[in-house]
């Protein structure tokens, strides 16, 4: 079956530091890959996505590249802000199957001024 | 995109009671989903609700404990029955994006969640 593995948190950084949150996946087909973000007290929002190998998703300074050879979709940002403090979820879904994504456990990011 | 609202946003309930959570979407959607997010955990899918048919429950969840209604294409309810402290969680409603104009394939939109505490 499909699965998503994320690095454990919390990740604690100072403002303007470089961020990497690792995500690897297992899938039987060719999934679409997503990063969702959950700000405190809110539901999940789609942050970025990639639908095929070597695609790069980007949004709000965040980037992730679909690496089929390493089955990875690591999230990066060059300079984090306090407002980026949130929980980040990596997810995959099978375009040929149901729309229901498989989520990772989530990684909490805390950014200090 | 889809805008999803949930009621209530939070509640504190007594053991043995039931709570019904409402989910309203601003556009017609075929599939709606109910998730549970326990403290510090990822999302666990409870069930999928299609309009006009019975909900499909995931392993470990049963209709008697989590009855779901889906009376039309913009609304659904989830009831948490006979609650215990283990039911304390965030309950999230979501919709799949297929068919929504201007939205990428296979995306999901989530409501803000209902934070339930059972004493």
mmCIF file with all atom_site columns, C-alpha atoms in Angstrom:
data_model
loop_
_atom_site.group_PDB
_atom_site.id
_atom_site.type_symbol
_atom_site.label_atom_id
_atom_site.label_alt_id
_atom_site.label_comp_id
_atom_site.label_asym_id
_atom_site.label_entity_id
_atom_site.label_seq_id
_atom_site.pdbx_PDB_ins_code
_atom_site.Cartn_x
_atom_site.Cartn_y
_atom_site.Cartn_z
_atom_site.occupancy
_atom_site.B_iso_or_equiv
_atom_site.pdbx_formal_charge
_atom_site.auth_seq_id
_atom_site.auth_comp_id
_atom_site.auth_asym_id
_atom_site.auth_atom_id
_atom_site.pdbx_PDB_model_num
ATOM 1   C CA . UNK A 1 1   ? 0.000   0.000  0.000   1.00 0.00 ? 1   UNK A CA 1
ATOM 2   C CA . UNK A 1 2   ? 0.884   3.671  -0.040  1.00 0.00 ? 2   UNK A CA 1
ATOM 3   C CA . UNK A 1 3   ? 2.721   5.354  2.813   1.00 0.00 ? 3   UNK A CA 1
ATOM 4   C CA . UNK A 1 4   ? 4.422   8.643  3.645   1.00 0.00 ? 4   UNK A CA 1
ATOM 5   C CA . UNK A 1 5   ? 7.272   9.107  6.110   1.00 0.00 ? 5   UNK A CA 1
ATOM 6   C CA . UNK A 1 6   ? 8.218   12.523 7.445   1.00 0.00 ? 6   UNK A CA 1
ATOM 7   C CA . UNK A 1 7   ? 11.000  13.608 9.720   1.00 0.00 ? 7   UNK A CA 1
ATOM 8   C CA . UNK A 1 8   ? 9.980   13.942 13.326  1.00 0.00 ? 8   UNK A CA 1
ATOM 9   C CA . UNK A 1 9   ? 9.571   17.334 14.845  1.00 0.00 ? 9   UNK A CA 1
ATOM 10  C CA . UNK A 1 10  ? 9.512   19.783 16.262  1.00 0.00 ? 10  UNK A CA 1
ATOM 11  C CA . UNK A 1 11  ? 11.952  21.600 14.044  1.00 0.00 ? 11  UNK A CA 1
ATOM 12  C CA . UNK A 1 12  ? 13.087  24.753 15.810  1.00 0.00 ? 12  UNK A CA 1
ATOM 13  C CA . UNK A 1 13  ? 14.815  27.491 13.811  1.00 0.00 ? 13  UNK A CA 1
ATOM 14  C CA . UNK A 1 14  ? 15.741  31.112 14.108  1.00 0.00 ? 14  UNK A CA 1
ATOM 15  C CA . UNK A 1 15  ? 14.239  33.603 11.714  1.00 0.00 ? 15  UNK A CA 1
ATOM 16  C CA . UNK A 1 16  ? 15.990  33.699 8.292   1.00 0.00 ? 16  UNK A CA 1
ATOM 17  C CA . UNK A 1 17  ? 17.414  30.202 8.734   1.00 0.00 ? 17  UNK A CA 1
ATOM 18  C CA . UNK A 1 18  ? 17.236  27.592 5.971   1.00 0.00 ? 18  UNK A CA 1
ATOM 19  C CA . UNK A 1 19  ? 14.521  24.983 6.307   1.00 0.00 ? 19  UNK A CA 1
ATOM 20  C CA . UNK A 1 20  ? 14.409  21.396 5.127   1.00 0.00 ? 20  UNK A CA 1
ATOM 21  C CA . UNK A 1 21  ? 11.663  18.973 6.102   1.00 0.00 ? 21  UNK A CA 1
ATOM 22  C CA . UNK A 1 22  ? 12.288  15.508 4.728   1.00 0.00 ? 22  UNK A CA 1
ATOM 23  C CA . UNK A 1 23  ? 9.539   13.400 3.190   1.00 0.00 ? 23  UNK A CA 1
ATOM 24  C CA . UNK A 1 24  ? 9.814   10.003 1.537   1.00 0.00 ? 24  UNK A CA 1
ATOM 25  C CA . UNK A 1 25  ? 7.030   7.884  0.154   1.00 0.00 ? 25  UNK A CA 1
ATOM 26  C CA . UNK A 1 26  ? 6.078   4.404  -0.916  1.00 0.00 ? 26  UNK A CA 1
ATOM 27  C CA . UNK A 1 27  ? 3.532   3.993  -3.672  1.00 0.00 ? 27  UNK A CA 1
ATOM 28  C CA . UNK A 1 28  ? 2.492   1.280  -6.071  1.00 0.00 ? 28  UNK A CA 1
ATOM 29  C CA . UNK A 1 29  ? 1.824   3.626  -8.990  1.00 0.00 ? 29  UNK A CA 1
ATOM 30  C CA . UNK A 1 30  ? 2.787   7.164  -9.962  1.00 0.00 ? 30  UNK A CA 1
ATOM 31  C CA . UNK A 1 31  ? 1.332   9.362  -7.274  1.00 0.00 ? 31  UNK A CA 1
ATOM 32  C CA . UNK A 1 32  ? 0.817   13.082 -7.049  1.00 0.00 ? 32  UNK A CA 1
ATOM 33  C CA . UNK A 1 33  ? 2.679   14.590 -4.108  1.00 0.00 ? 33  UNK A CA 1
ATOM 34  C CA . UNK A 1 34  ? 1.572   17.415 -1.833  1.00 0.00 ? 34  UNK A CA 1
ATOM 35  C CA . UNK A 1 35  ? 2.619   19.546 1.076   1.00 0.00 ? 35  UNK A CA 1
ATOM 36  C CA . UNK A 1 36  ? -0.171  20.852 3.284   1.00 0.00 ? 36  UNK A CA 1
ATOM 37  C CA . UNK A 1 37  ? 0.275   23.395 6.069   1.00 0.00 ? 37  UNK A CA 1
ATOM 38  C CA . UNK A 1 38  ? -1.803  23.740 9.228   1.00 0.00 ? 38  UNK A CA 1
ATOM 39  C CA . UNK A 1 39  ? -1.473  27.032 11.072  1.00 0.00 ? 39  UNK A CA 1
ATOM 40  C CA . UNK A 1 40  ? -2.431  27.111 14.757  1.00 0.00 ? 40  UNK A CA 1
ATOM 41  C CA . UNK A 1 41  ? -6.163  26.779 15.230  1.00 0.00 ? 41  UNK A CA 1
ATOM 42  C CA . UNK A 1 42  ? -6.887  26.245 11.545  1.00 0.00 ? 42  UNK A CA 1
ATOM 43  C CA . UNK A 1 43  ? -7.546  23.418 9.113   1.00 0.00 ? 43  UNK A CA 1
ATOM 44  C CA . UNK A 1 44  ? -5.091  22.189 6.501   1.00 0.00 ? 44  UNK A CA 1
ATOM 45  C CA . UNK A 1 45  ? -4.273  24.257 3.432   1.00 0.00 ? 45  UNK A CA 1
ATOM 46  C CA . UNK A 1 46  ? -2.556  23.064 0.313   1.00 0.00 ? 46  UNK A CA 1
ATOM 47  C CA . UNK A 1 47  ? 0.913   24.638 0.176   1.00 0.00 ? 47  UNK A CA 1
ATOM 48  C CA . UNK A 1 48  ? 2.275   23.117 -3.032  1.00 0.00 ? 48  UNK A CA 1
ATOM 49  C CA . UNK A 1 49  ? 2.028   20.060 -5.222  1.00 0.00 ? 49  UNK A CA 1
ATOM 50  C CA . UNK A 1 50  ? 3.840   18.116 -7.944  1.00 0.00 ? 50  UNK A CA 1
ATOM 51  C CA . UNK A 1 51  ? 2.239   15.594 -10.232 1.00 0.00 ? 51  UNK A CA 1
ATOM 52  C CA . UNK A 1 52  ? 5.147   13.924 -12.018 1.00 0.00 ? 52  UNK A CA 1
ATOM 53  C CA . UNK A 1 53  ? 8.827   13.154 -11.648 1.00 0.00 ? 53  UNK A CA 1
ATOM 54  C CA . UNK A 1 54  ? 11.188  16.156 -11.602 1.00 0.00 ? 54  UNK A CA 1
ATOM 55  C CA . UNK A 1 55  ? 8.296   18.592 -11.187 1.00 0.00 ? 55  UNK A CA 1
ATOM 56  C CA . UNK A 1 56  ? 8.988   21.355 -8.695  1.00 0.00 ? 56  UNK A CA 1
ATOM 57  C CA . UNK A 1 57  ? 6.132   22.731 -6.667  1.00 0.00 ? 57  UNK A CA 1
ATOM 58  C CA . UNK A 1 58  ? 6.570   26.181 -5.167  1.00 0.00 ? 58  UNK A CA 1
ATOM 59  C CA . UNK A 1 59  ? 4.530   28.658 -3.162  1.00 0.00 ? 59  UNK A CA 1
ATOM 60  C CA . UNK A 1 60  ? 5.236   31.420 -0.610  1.00 0.00 ? 60  UNK A CA 1
ATOM 61  C CA . UNK A 1 61  ? 8.998   30.811 -0.888  1.00 0.00 ? 61  UNK A CA 1
ATOM 62  C CA . UNK A 1 62  ? 8.639   27.075 -0.219  1.00 0.00 ? 62  UNK A CA 1
ATOM 63  C CA . UNK A 1 63  ? 9.797   24.523 -2.784  1.00 0.00 ? 63  UNK A CA 1
ATOM 64  C CA . UNK A 1 64  ? 9.735   20.771 -3.164  1.00 0.00 ? 64  UNK A CA 1
ATOM 65  C CA . UNK A 1 65  ? 10.936  18.619 -6.060  1.00 0.00 ? 65  UNK A CA 1
ATOM 66  C CA . UNK A 1 66  ? 9.386   15.271 -6.978  1.00 0.00 ? 66  UNK A CA 1
ATOM 67  C CA . UNK A 1 67  ? 12.334  12.842 -6.964  1.00 0.00 ? 67  UNK A CA 1
ATOM 68  C CA . UNK A 1 68  ? 11.206  9.493  -8.288  1.00 0.00 ? 68  UNK A CA 1
ATOM 69  C CA . UNK A 1 69  ? 14.659  7.912  -8.044  1.00 0.00 ? 69  UNK A CA 1
ATOM 70  C CA . UNK A 1 70  ? 14.835  8.560  -4.306  1.00 0.00 ? 70  UNK A CA 1
ATOM 71  C CA . UNK A 1 71  ? 11.039  8.516  -3.737  1.00 0.00 ? 71  UNK A CA 1
ATOM 72  C CA . UNK A 1 72  ? 11.328  11.841 -1.946  1.00 0.00 ? 72  UNK A CA 1
ATOM 73  C CA . UNK A 1 73  ? 9.575   15.212 -1.839  1.00 0.00 ? 73  UNK A CA 1
ATOM 74  C CA . UNK A 1 74  ? 11.559  17.290 0.647   1.00 0.00 ? 74  UNK A CA 1
ATOM 75  C CA . UNK A 1 75  ? 10.224  20.718 1.578   1.00 0.00 ? 75  UNK A CA 1
ATOM 76  C CA . UNK A 1 76  ? 12.691  23.627 1.576   1.00 0.00 ? 76  UNK A CA 1
ATOM 77  C CA . UNK A 1 77  ? 12.669  27.333 2.227   1.00 0.00 ? 77  UNK A CA 1
ATOM 78  C CA . UNK A 1 78  ? 15.684  29.572 2.052   1.00 0.00 ? 78  UNK A CA 1
ATOM 79  C CA . UNK A 1 79  ? 14.731  32.011 4.823   1.00 0.00 ? 79  UNK A CA 1
ATOM 80  C CA . UNK A 1 80  ? 11.969  31.197 7.276   1.00 0.00 ? 80  UNK A CA 1
ATOM 81  C CA . UNK A 1 81  ? 9.837   33.727 9.102   1.00 0.00 ? 81  UNK A CA 1
ATOM 82  C CA . UNK A 1 82  ? 8.063   33.582 12.439  1.00 0.00 ? 82  UNK A CA 1
ATOM 83  C CA . UNK A 1 83  ? 4.791   33.434 10.510  1.00 0.00 ? 83  UNK A CA 1
ATOM 84  C CA . UNK A 1 84  ? 5.882   30.106 8.975   1.00 0.00 ? 84  UNK A CA 1
ATOM 85  C CA . UNK A 1 85  ? 5.442   28.432 12.368  1.00 0.00 ? 85  UNK A CA 1
ATOM 86  C CA . UNK A 1 86  ? 2.920   25.678 11.690  1.00 0.00 ? 86  UNK A CA 1
ATOM 87  C CA . UNK A 1 87  ? 2.576   21.938 11.187  1.00 0.00 ? 87  UNK A CA 1
ATOM 88  C CA . UNK A 1 88  ? 3.543   20.675 7.727   1.00 0.00 ? 88  UNK A CA 1
ATOM 89  C CA . UNK A 1 89  ? 2.075   17.490 6.257   1.00 0.00 ? 89  UNK A CA 1
ATOM 90  C CA . UNK A 1 90  ? 3.459   15.599 3.302   1.00 0.00 ? 90  UNK A CA 1
ATOM 91  C CA . UNK A 1 91  ? 0.871   13.609 1.366   1.00 0.00 ? 91  UNK A CA 1
ATOM 92  C CA . UNK A 1 92  ? 0.413   11.548 -1.752  1.00 0.00 ? 92  UNK A CA 1
ATOM 93  C CA . UNK A 1 93  ? -2.532  10.472 -3.802  1.00 0.00 ? 93  UNK A CA 1
ATOM 94  C CA . UNK A 1 94  ? -2.953  8.065  -6.657  1.00 0.00 ? 94  UNK A CA 1
ATOM 95  C CA . UNK A 1 95  ? -4.441  9.859  -9.675  1.00 0.00 ? 95  UNK A CA 1
ATOM 96  C CA . UNK A 1 96  ? -5.683  6.557  -11.005 1.00 0.00 ? 96  UNK A CA 1
ATOM 97  C CA . UNK A 1 97  ? -7.499  5.655  -7.825  1.00 0.00 ? 97  UNK A CA 1
ATOM 98  C CA . UNK A 1 98  ? -9.506  7.445  -5.171  1.00 0.00 ? 98  UNK A CA 1
ATOM 99  C CA . UNK A 1 99  ? -9.031  11.088 -4.324  1.00 0.00 ? 99  UNK A CA 1
ATOM 100 C CA . UNK A 1 100 ? -8.193  10.240 -0.752  1.00 0.00 ? 100 UNK A CA 1
ATOM 101 C CA . UNK A 1 101 ? -4.624  11.243 0.075   1.00 0.00 ? 101 UNK A CA 1
ATOM 102 C CA . UNK A 1 102 ? -2.255  9.366  2.351   1.00 0.00 ? 102 UNK A CA 1
ATOM 103 C CA . UNK A 1 103 ? -0.777  11.736 4.921   1.00 0.00 ? 103 UNK A CA 1
ATOM 104 C CA . UNK A 1 104 ? 2.471   11.710 6.814   1.00 0.00 ? 104 UNK A CA 1
ATOM 105 C CA . UNK A 1 105 ? 2.473   12.297 10.580  1.00 0.00 ? 105 UNK A CA 1
ATOM 106 C CA . UNK A 1 106 ? 3.172   15.994 10.231  1.00 0.00 ? 106 UNK A CA 1
ATOM 107 C CA . UNK A 1 107 ? 6.233   18.007 11.257  1.00 0.00 ? 107 UNK A CA 1
ATOM 108 C CA . UNK A 1 108 ? 5.888   20.929 13.597  1.00 0.00 ? 108 UNK A CA 1
ATOM 109 C CA . UNK A 1 109 ? 8.001   23.972 12.716  1.00 0.00 ? 109 UNK A CA 1
ATOM 110 C CA . UNK A 1 110 ? 8.733   26.617 15.332  1.00 0.00 ? 110 UNK A CA 1
ATOM 111 C CA . UNK A 1 111 ? 10.503  29.767 14.191  1.00 0.00 ? 111 UNK A CA 1
ATOM 112 C CA . UNK A 1 112 ? 11.940  32.121 16.820  1.00 0.00 ? 112 UNK A CA 1
ATOM 113 C CA . UNK A 1 113 ? 12.573  35.828 16.203  1.00 0.00 ? 113 UNK A CA 1
ATOM 114 C CA . UNK B 2 1   ? -11.375 26.795 -4.660  1.00 0.00 ? 1   UNK B CA 1
ATOM 115 C CA . UNK B 2 2   ? -13.887 25.638 -2.069  1.00 0.00 ? 2   UNK B CA 1
ATOM 116 C CA . UNK B 2 3   ? -14.701 27.427 1.169   1.00 0.00 ? 3   UNK B CA 1
ATOM 117 C CA . UNK B 2 4   ? -15.702 25.075 3.962   1.00 0.00 ? 4   UNK B CA 1
ATOM 118 C CA . UNK B 2 5   ? -17.171 26.012 7.312   1.00 0.00 ? 5   UNK B CA 1
ATOM 119 C CA . UNK B 2 6   ? -17.689 23.810 10.335  1.00 0.00 ? 6   UNK B CA 1
ATOM 120 C CA . UNK B 2 7   ? -19.867 24.166 13.413  1.00 0.00 ? 7   UNK B CA 1
ATOM 121 C CA . UNK B 2 8   ? -19.133 24.172 16.243  1.00 0.00 ? 8   UNK B CA 1
ATOM 122 C CA . UNK B 2 9   ? -15.530 25.310 16.126  1.00 0.00 ? 9   UNK B CA 1
ATOM 123 C CA . UNK B 2 10  ? -14.940 23.759 19.548  1.00 0.00 ? 10  UNK B CA 1
ATOM 124 C CA . UNK B 2 11  ? -16.878 22.106 22.328  1.00 0.00 ? 11  UNK B CA 1
ATOM 125 C CA . UNK B 2 12  ? -16.381 20.563 25.720  1.00 0.00 ? 12  UNK B CA 1
ATOM 126 C CA . UNK B 2 13  ? -18.683 17.620 26.342  1.00 0.00 ? 13  UNK B CA 1
ATOM 127 C CA . UNK B 2 14  ? -19.451 15.167 29.089  1.00 0.00 ? 14  UNK B CA 1
ATOM 128 C CA . UNK B 2 15  ? -18.737 11.478 28.831  1.00 0.00 ? 15  UNK B CA 1
ATOM 129 C CA . UNK B 2 16  ? -21.667 9.495  27.424  1.00 0.00 ? 16  UNK B CA 1
ATOM 130 C CA . UNK B 2 17  ? -23.206 12.361 25.443  1.00 0.00 ? 17  UNK B CA 1
ATOM 131 C CA . UNK B 2 18  ? -23.222 12.881 21.676  1.00 0.00 ? 18  UNK B CA 1
ATOM 132 C CA . UNK B 2 19  ? -22.150 15.801 19.518  1.00 0.00 ? 19  UNK B CA 1
ATOM 133 C CA . UNK B 2 20  ? -23.131 16.541 15.923  1.00 0.00 ? 20  UNK B CA 1
ATOM 134 C CA . UNK B 2 21  ? -20.647 18.467 13.793  1.00 0.00 ? 21  UNK B CA 1
ATOM 135 C CA . UNK B 2 22  ? -21.859 20.293 10.712  1.00 0.00 ? 22  UNK B CA 1
ATOM 136 C CA . UNK B 2 23  ? -19.891 20.893 7.529   1.00 0.00 ? 23  UNK B CA 1
ATOM 137 C CA . UNK B 2 24  ? -21.034 23.380 4.882   1.00 0.00 ? 24  UNK B CA 1
ATOM 138 C CA . UNK B 2 25  ? -19.370 23.881 1.486   1.00 0.00 ? 25  UNK B CA 1
ATOM 139 C CA . UNK B 2 26  ? -19.887 26.900 -0.739  1.00 0.00 ? 26  UNK B CA 1
ATOM 140 C CA . UNK B 2 27  ? -20.149 24.800 -3.914  1.00 0.00 ? 27  UNK B CA 1
ATOM 141 C CA . UNK B 2 28  ? -21.598 21.453 -4.893  1.00 0.00 ? 28  UNK B CA 1
ATOM 142 C CA . UNK B 2 29  ? -19.210 18.552 -4.428  1.00 0.00 ? 29  UNK B CA 1
ATOM 143 C CA . UNK B 2 30  ? -19.585 14.841 -4.929  1.00 0.00 ? 30  UNK B CA 1
ATOM 144 C CA . UNK B 2 31  ? -17.325 13.475 -2.233  1.00 0.00 ? 31  UNK B CA 1
ATOM 145 C CA . UNK B 2 32  ? -16.920 14.740 1.310   1.00 0.00 ? 32  UNK B CA 1
ATOM 146 C CA . UNK B 2 33  ? -14.584 13.275 3.879   1.00 0.00 ? 33  UNK B CA 1
ATOM 147 C CA . UNK B 2 34  ? -14.400 13.242 7.650   1.00 0.00 ? 34  UNK B CA 1
ATOM 148 C CA . UNK B 2 35  ? -11.022 13.004 9.393   1.00 0.00 ? 35  UNK B CA 1
ATOM 149 C CA . UNK B 2 36  ? -9.893  12.780 12.984  1.00 0.00 ? 36  UNK B CA 1
ATOM 150 C CA . UNK B 2 37  ? -6.656  14.407 14.126  1.00 0.00 ? 37  UNK B CA 1
ATOM 151 C CA . UNK B 2 38  ? -5.656  13.371 17.608  1.00 0.00 ? 38  UNK B CA 1
ATOM 152 C CA . UNK B 2 39  ? -3.187  15.516 19.538  1.00 0.00 ? 39  UNK B CA 1
ATOM 153 C CA . UNK B 2 40  ? 0.244   15.355 17.935  1.00 0.00 ? 40  UNK B CA 1
ATOM 154 C CA . UNK B 2 41  ? -0.936  12.859 15.343  1.00 0.00 ? 41  UNK B CA 1
ATOM 155 C CA . UNK B 2 42  ? -1.582  12.869 11.641  1.00 0.00 ? 42  UNK B CA 1
ATOM 156 C CA . UNK B 2 43  ? -4.980  12.745 10.027  1.00 0.00 ? 43  UNK B CA 1
ATOM 157 C CA . UNK B 2 44  ? -6.983  9.554  10.161  1.00 0.00 ? 44  UNK B CA 1
ATOM 158 C CA . UNK B 2 45  ? -9.815  9.145  7.684   1.00 0.00 ? 45  UNK B CA 1
ATOM 159 C CA . UNK B 2 46  ? -13.071 8.204  9.401   1.00 0.00 ? 46  UNK B CA 1
ATOM 160 C CA . UNK B 2 47  ? -15.369 7.903  6.412   1.00 0.00 ? 47  UNK B CA 1
ATOM 161 C CA . UNK B 2 48  ? -16.240 9.087  2.929   1.00 0.00 ? 48  UNK B CA 1
ATOM 162 C CA . UNK B 2 49  ? -19.708 10.544 2.400   1.00 0.00 ? 49  UNK B CA 1
ATOM 163 C CA . UNK B 2 50  ? -21.343 10.697 -1.013  1.00 0.00 ? 50  UNK B CA 1
ATOM 164 C CA . UNK B 2 51  ? -24.709 12.343 -1.502  1.00 0.00 ? 51  UNK B CA 1
ATOM 165 C CA . UNK B 2 52  ? -27.559 9.891  -1.731  1.00 0.00 ? 52  UNK B CA 1
ATOM 166 C CA . UNK B 2 53  ? -25.713 6.870  -0.445  1.00 0.00 ? 53  UNK B CA 1
ATOM 167 C CA . UNK B 2 54  ? -24.487 5.462  2.839   1.00 0.00 ? 54  UNK B CA 1
ATOM 168 C CA . UNK B 2 55  ? -21.126 6.606  4.059   1.00 0.00 ? 55  UNK B CA 1
ATOM 169 C CA . UNK B 2 56  ? -18.141 4.324  3.594   1.00 0.00 ? 56  UNK B CA 1
ATOM 170 C CA . UNK B 2 57  ? -16.234 3.795  6.838   1.00 0.00 ? 57  UNK B CA 1
ATOM 171 C CA . UNK B 2 58  ? -12.550 3.049  7.230   1.00 0.00 ? 58  UNK B CA 1
ATOM 172 C CA . UNK B 2 59  ? -11.254 0.191  9.298   1.00 0.00 ? 59  UNK B CA 1
ATOM 173 C CA . UNK B 2 60  ? -11.716 0.873  12.992  1.00 0.00 ? 60  UNK B CA 1
ATOM 174 C CA . UNK B 2 61  ? -14.698 3.211  12.577  1.00 0.00 ? 61  UNK B CA 1
ATOM 175 C CA . UNK B 2 62  ? -18.337 2.128  12.678  1.00 0.00 ? 62  UNK B CA 1
ATOM 176 C CA . UNK B 2 63  ? -21.623 3.771  11.838  1.00 0.00 ? 63  UNK B CA 1
ATOM 177 C CA . UNK B 2 64  ? -23.068 3.334  15.323  1.00 0.00 ? 64  UNK B CA 1
ATOM 178 C CA . UNK B 2 65  ? -20.256 5.388  16.823  1.00 0.00 ? 65  UNK B CA 1
ATOM 179 C CA . UNK B 2 66  ? -19.884 7.935  13.992  1.00 0.00 ? 66  UNK B CA 1
ATOM 180 C CA . UNK B 2 67  ? -23.182 8.259  12.092  1.00 0.00 ? 67  UNK B CA 1
ATOM 181 C CA . UNK B 2 68  ? -22.915 10.528 9.059   1.00 0.00 ? 68  UNK B CA 1
ATOM 182 C CA . UNK B 2 69  ? -25.558 12.307 7.048   1.00 0.00 ? 69  UNK B CA 1
ATOM 183 C CA . UNK B 2 70  ? -25.168 13.731 3.536   1.00 0.00 ? 70  UNK B CA 1
ATOM 184 C CA . UNK B 2 71  ? -28.549 15.187 2.605   1.00 0.00 ? 71  UNK B CA 1
ATOM 185 C CA . UNK B 2 72  ? -27.316 17.281 -0.353  1.00 0.00 ? 72  UNK B CA 1
ATOM 186 C CA . UNK B 2 73  ? -24.229 18.235 -2.350  1.00 0.00 ? 73  UNK B CA 1
ATOM 187 C CA . UNK B 2 74  ? -23.136 21.070 -0.033  1.00 0.00 ? 74  UNK B CA 1
ATOM 188 C CA . UNK B 2 75  ? -23.712 19.739 3.481   1.00 0.00 ? 75  UNK B CA 1
ATOM 189 C CA . UNK B 2 76  ? -22.793 16.874 5.773   1.00 0.00 ? 76  UNK B CA 1
ATOM 190 C CA . UNK B 2 77  ? -22.891 16.069 9.470   1.00 0.00 ? 77  UNK B CA 1
ATOM 191 C CA . UNK B 2 78  ? -20.803 13.774 11.633  1.00 0.00 ? 78  UNK B CA 1
ATOM 192 C CA . UNK B 2 79  ? -22.072 12.672 15.019  1.00 0.00 ? 79  UNK B CA 1
ATOM 193 C CA . UNK B 2 80  ? -19.704 11.442 17.700  1.00 0.00 ? 80  UNK B CA 1
ATOM 194 C CA . UNK B 2 81  ? -21.893 9.164  19.833  1.00 0.00 ? 81  UNK B CA 1
ATOM 195 C CA . UNK B 2 82  ? -21.581 8.028  23.421  1.00 0.00 ? 82  UNK B CA 1
ATOM 196 C CA . UNK B 2 83  ? -18.391 9.988  23.823  1.00 0.00 ? 83  UNK B CA 1
ATOM 197 C CA . UNK B 2 84  ? -15.428 9.055  26.000  1.00 0.00 ? 84  UNK B CA 1
ATOM 198 C CA . UNK B 2 85  ? -12.241 11.019 26.726  1.00 0.00 ? 85  UNK B CA 1
ATOM 199 C CA . UNK B 2 86  ? -10.516 9.009  23.974  1.00 0.00 ? 86  UNK B CA 1
ATOM 200 C CA . UNK B 2 87  ? -12.726 10.819 21.465  1.00 0.00 ? 87  UNK B CA 1
ATOM 201 C CA . UNK B 2 88  ? -11.072 14.125 22.330  1.00 0.00 ? 88  UNK B CA 1
ATOM 202 C CA . UNK B 2 89  ? -9.655  15.231 19.018  1.00 0.00 ? 89  UNK B CA 1
ATOM 203 C CA . UNK B 2 90  ? -9.944  17.654 16.132  1.00 0.00 ? 90  UNK B CA 1
ATOM 204 C CA . UNK B 2 91  ? -12.521 16.569 13.574  1.00 0.00 ? 91  UNK B CA 1
ATOM 205 C CA . UNK B 2 92  ? -11.981 17.851 10.053  1.00 0.00 ? 92  UNK B CA 1
ATOM 206 C CA . UNK B 2 93  ? -14.293 17.915 7.085   1.00 0.00 ? 93  UNK B CA 1
ATOM 207 C CA . UNK B 2 94  ? -12.796 18.000 3.601   1.00 0.00 ? 94  UNK B CA 1
ATOM 208 C CA . UNK B 2 95  ? -13.843 17.831 -0.037  1.00 0.00 ? 95  UNK B CA 1
ATOM 209 C CA . UNK B 2 96  ? -12.060 16.584 -3.087  1.00 0.00 ? 96  UNK B CA 1
ATOM 210 C CA . UNK B 2 97  ? -11.379 19.076 -5.813  1.00 0.00 ? 97  UNK B CA 1
ATOM 211 C CA . UNK B 2 98  ? -12.213 17.130 -8.931  1.00 0.00 ? 98  UNK B CA 1
ATOM 212 C CA . UNK B 2 99  ? -14.799 19.033 -10.888 1.00 0.00 ? 99  UNK B CA 1
ATOM 213 C CA . UNK B 2 100 ? -14.304 22.397 -9.160  1.00 0.00 ? 100 UNK B CA 1
ATOM 214 C CA . UNK B 2 101 ? -13.475 25.051 -11.738 1.00 0.00 ? 101 UNK B CA 1
ATOM 215 C CA . UNK B 2 102 ? -9.924  26.373 -11.612 1.00 0.00 ? 102 UNK B CA 1
ATOM 216 C CA . UNK B 2 103 ? -8.693  23.789 -9.149  1.00 0.00 ? 103 UNK B CA 1
ATOM 217 C CA . UNK B 2 104 ? -5.940  21.286 -9.741  1.00 0.00 ? 104 UNK B CA 1
ATOM 218 C CA . UNK B 2 105 ? -6.704  17.627 -9.971  1.00 0.00 ? 105 UNK B CA 1
ATOM 219 C CA . UNK B 2 106 ? -6.576  15.584 -6.808  1.00 0.00 ? 106 UNK B CA 1
ATOM 220 C CA . UNK B 2 107 ? -6.421  18.429 -4.311  1.00 0.00 ? 107 UNK B CA 1
ATOM 221 C CA . UNK B 2 108 ? -8.407  18.459 -1.138  1.00 0.00 ? 108 UNK B CA 1
ATOM 222 C CA . UNK B 2 109 ? -9.830  21.416 0.745   1.00 0.00 ? 109 UNK B CA 1
ATOM 223 C CA . UNK B 2 110 ? -10.301 21.316 4.476   1.00 0.00 ? 110 UNK B CA 1
ATOM 224 C CA . UNK B 2 111 ? -12.592 22.991 6.916   1.00 0.00 ? 111 UNK B CA 1
ATOM 225 C CA . UNK B 2 112 ? -11.131 24.748 9.973   1.00 0.00 ? 112 UNK B CA 1
ATOM 226 C CA . UNK B 2 113 ? -11.875 21.789 12.202  1.00 0.00 ? 113 UNK B CA 1
ATOM 227 C CA . UNK B 2 114 ? -13.915 21.166 15.336  1.00 0.00 ? 114 UNK B CA 1
ATOM 228 C CA . UNK B 2 115 ? -11.907 20.817 18.538  1.00 0.00 ? 115 UNK B CA 1
ATOM 229 C CA . UNK B 2 116 ? -13.669 18.386 20.818  1.00 0.00 ? 116 UNK B CA 1
ATOM 230 C CA . UNK B 2 117 ? -12.762 17.816 24.442  1.00 0.00 ? 117 UNK B CA 1
ATOM 231 C CA . UNK B 2 118 ? -14.551 15.054 26.351  1.00 0.00 ? 118 UNK B CA 1
ATOM 232 C CA . UNK B 2 119 ? -14.382 15.146 30.128  1.00 0.00 ? 119 UNK B CA 1
#
